[in-house]
Coordinates of C-alpha atoms in Angstrom, one line a residue:
K1 CA -4.9 3.7 29.7
A2 CA -2.3 6.3 30.8
A3 CA 0.9 6.3 30.0
G4 CA 3.0 4.0 31.8
D5 CA 0.3 2.0 33.4
L6 CA 0.5 -1.7 33.3
Y7 CA -2.7 -4.1 32.4
S8 CA -3.0 -8.2 32.1
F9 CA -3.0 -9.6 29.0
A10 CA -4.9 -12.3 30.1
A11 CA -7.9 -10.2 31.3
N12 CA -8.0 -7.4 28.6
G13 CA -5.5 -7.9 25.9
L14 CA -7.7 -9.3 23.0
N15 CA -9.8 -5.9 23.9
Y16 CA -7.0 -3.7 23.7
L17 CA -5.6 -5.3 20.5
R18 CA -8.9 -4.9 18.7
T19 CA -9.4 -1.3 19.6
G20 CA -6.0 -0.6 18.7
Y21 CA -6.0 -2.4 15.0
N22 CA -9.6 -0.4 14.5
I23 CA -8.2 2.7 15.4
V24 CA -5.4 2.7 13.0
S25 CA -7.2 1.2 10.0
T26 CA -9.2 3.2 7.9
G27 CA -12.2 0.9 7.8
P28 CA -12.6 -3.0 6.9
S29 CA -10.1 -4.2 4.6
T30 CA -8.4 -0.9 4.1
N31 CA -5.2 0.2 5.2
N32 CA -5.1 -2.2 8.0
P33 CA -2.0 -3.6 10.0
D34 CA -0.5 -6.5 8.0
F35 CA 2.2 -7.7 10.5
H36 CA 2.0 -8.1 14.2
L37 CA 5.5 -8.2 16.3
T38 CA 5.5 -9.1 20.2
T39 CA 7.7 -10.3 22.9
R40 CA 7.9 -14.3 23.2
Q41 CA 6.1 -13.9 26.7
L42 CA 3.2 -11.8 25.5
Y43 CA 2.7 -14.4 22.3
E44 CA 2.8 -17.1 24.6
A45 CA 0.2 -15.4 26.2
Y46 CA -1.6 -14.8 23.1
H47 CA -1.3 -18.3 22.0
A48 CA -2.7 -19.5 25.3
Q49 CA -6.0 -17.5 24.7
A50 CA -6.2 -18.6 21.3
G51 CA -7.0 -22.0 22.4
P52 CA -10.9 -21.8 23.4
H53 CA -11.4 -20.0 20.0
L54 CA -9.8 -22.0 17.8
Q55 CA -11.2 -23.6 14.5
L56 CA -9.4 -26.1 13.4
M57 CA -9.3 -27.6 9.7
R58 CA -7.1 -30.5 8.8
N59 CA -6.9 -32.4 5.8
D60 CA -4.3 -34.8 7.4
L61 CA -6.7 -36.7 9.7
K62 CA -3.9 -39.3 10.7
A63 CA -2.1 -36.9 12.9
G64 CA -2.7 -35.5 16.1
D65 CA -1.0 -32.5 16.6
L66 CA -1.9 -29.9 19.5
G67 CA 0.7 -27.4 18.8
F68 CA 0.5 -24.5 16.4
T69 CA 3.4 -23.2 13.8
G70 CA 1.9 -19.9 13.8
L71 CA -0.6 -17.8 15.2
S72 CA -2.8 -14.4 13.5
F73 CA -4.8 -11.9 15.0
M74 CA -7.0 -10.5 12.5
G75 CA -5.9 -12.5 9.6
V76 CA -2.6 -11.0 9.9
P77 CA 0.5 -12.7 11.0
V78 CA 1.9 -12.8 14.9
V79 CA 5.9 -13.1 15.5
W80 CA 7.9 -12.8 18.2
D81 CA 11.4 -11.7 18.2
A82 CA 14.1 -12.6 20.9
G83 CA 15.7 -9.0 20.7
L84 CA 12.4 -7.8 22.2
T85 CA 12.1 -8.3 26.0
G86 CA 9.5 -7.5 28.8
T87 CA 8.9 -7.6 32.3
N88 CA 5.6 -7.8 34.1
T89 CA 7.1 -4.9 36.3
A90 CA 7.8 -2.7 33.0
G91 CA 5.3 -4.2 30.7
H92 CA 5.4 -5.9 27.2
K93 CA 5.2 -4.7 23.7
W94 CA 2.8 -5.2 20.8
Y95 CA 3.7 -3.7 17.8
M96 CA 1.0 -3.7 14.8
F97 CA 2.7 -2.4 11.2
N98 CA 1.2 -1.5 7.9
M99 CA 4.0 -2.4 5.9
K100 CA 2.5 -0.5 2.7
F101 CA 3.8 2.9 4.4
W102 CA 7.2 1.4 4.9
E103 CA 9.8 2.2 2.4
M104 CA 13.8 1.6 2.2
I105 CA 15.4 4.6 0.5
T106 CA 18.8 4.0 -1.1
H107 CA 21.3 7.2 -1.2
T108 CA 22.1 7.8 -4.6
D109 CA 25.8 8.5 -4.3
W110 CA 26.5 5.3 -1.8
N111 CA 24.4 2.3 -3.8
F112 CA 27.1 0.0 -3.0
K113 CA 29.8 2.0 -4.2
R114 CA 33.2 0.1 -4.3
G115 CA 36.2 1.8 -3.6
P116 CA 39.6 1.3 -4.8
F117 CA 41.3 -2.8 -4.9
Q118 CA 44.3 -3.0 -2.4
E119 CA 46.4 -5.5 -1.7
P120 CA 47.0 -6.4 1.8
V121 CA 50.3 -7.1 3.0
N122 CA 51.8 -10.5 3.0
Q123 CA 48.7 -11.7 0.9
T124 CA 48.2 -12.6 -2.7
V125 CA 44.4 -11.6 -3.0
L126 CA 43.2 -8.0 -3.6
S127 CA 40.2 -6.4 -1.3
A128 CA 37.8 -3.5 -1.6
K129 CA 35.1 -1.6 0.5
V130 CA 31.7 -1.7 -0.7
V131 CA 29.6 0.9 1.1
W132 CA 25.9 1.2 0.9
Q133 CA 24.0 3.9 2.7
G134 CA 19.9 4.6 3.1
N135 CA 17.2 4.8 5.2
V136 CA 14.2 2.9 6.3
I137 CA 11.2 5.2 6.6
C138 CA 7.6 5.4 7.2
R139 CA 5.7 7.6 5.3
N140 CA 2.2 7.3 7.4
P141 CA 3.3 6.9 11.1
V142 CA -0.3 7.2 12.2
R143 CA -1.2 3.6 10.7
Q144 CA 1.3 2.0 12.8
L145 CA 0.6 1.1 17.0
V146 CA 2.6 0.2 19.3
I147 CA 0.5 -1.0 22.5
E148 CA 3.0 -1.1 25.7
G149 CA 2.2 -2.0 29.4
F150 CA 0.9 -5.7 29.1
T151 CA 1.5 -8.3 31.7
V152 CA 1.5 -11.9 31.4

């Protein structure tokens, strides 16, 4: 699809997810995405499509529970975040991350560096600033994916 196009998750969502997953992988079980993040609405649309394809295995046969506590795609957890939003006019996004290539780098001069203690006015306490600086970096962006434009 072209940038800016919208497409129904119900009609083509699983095909786009499968193709996207394979594009950013380097082969079966090699450098595959290991974390999926999406909007709540898209998570619910995926949840609705999962029903007919379920393979249920329960050790506790006394309970009848039709809800799911978690979903996965290609064996990888799928989670939603309330901070991610989308609309059916602008589209929803689905992110695939390969966490092997993500890293947090700490600035060596600012690794929880403590400043001098100070005594605030009218208080019998000492306080100090503690500063940390760093970046989260991705060493292999070609192994990451965002699919945007889903409608639910």
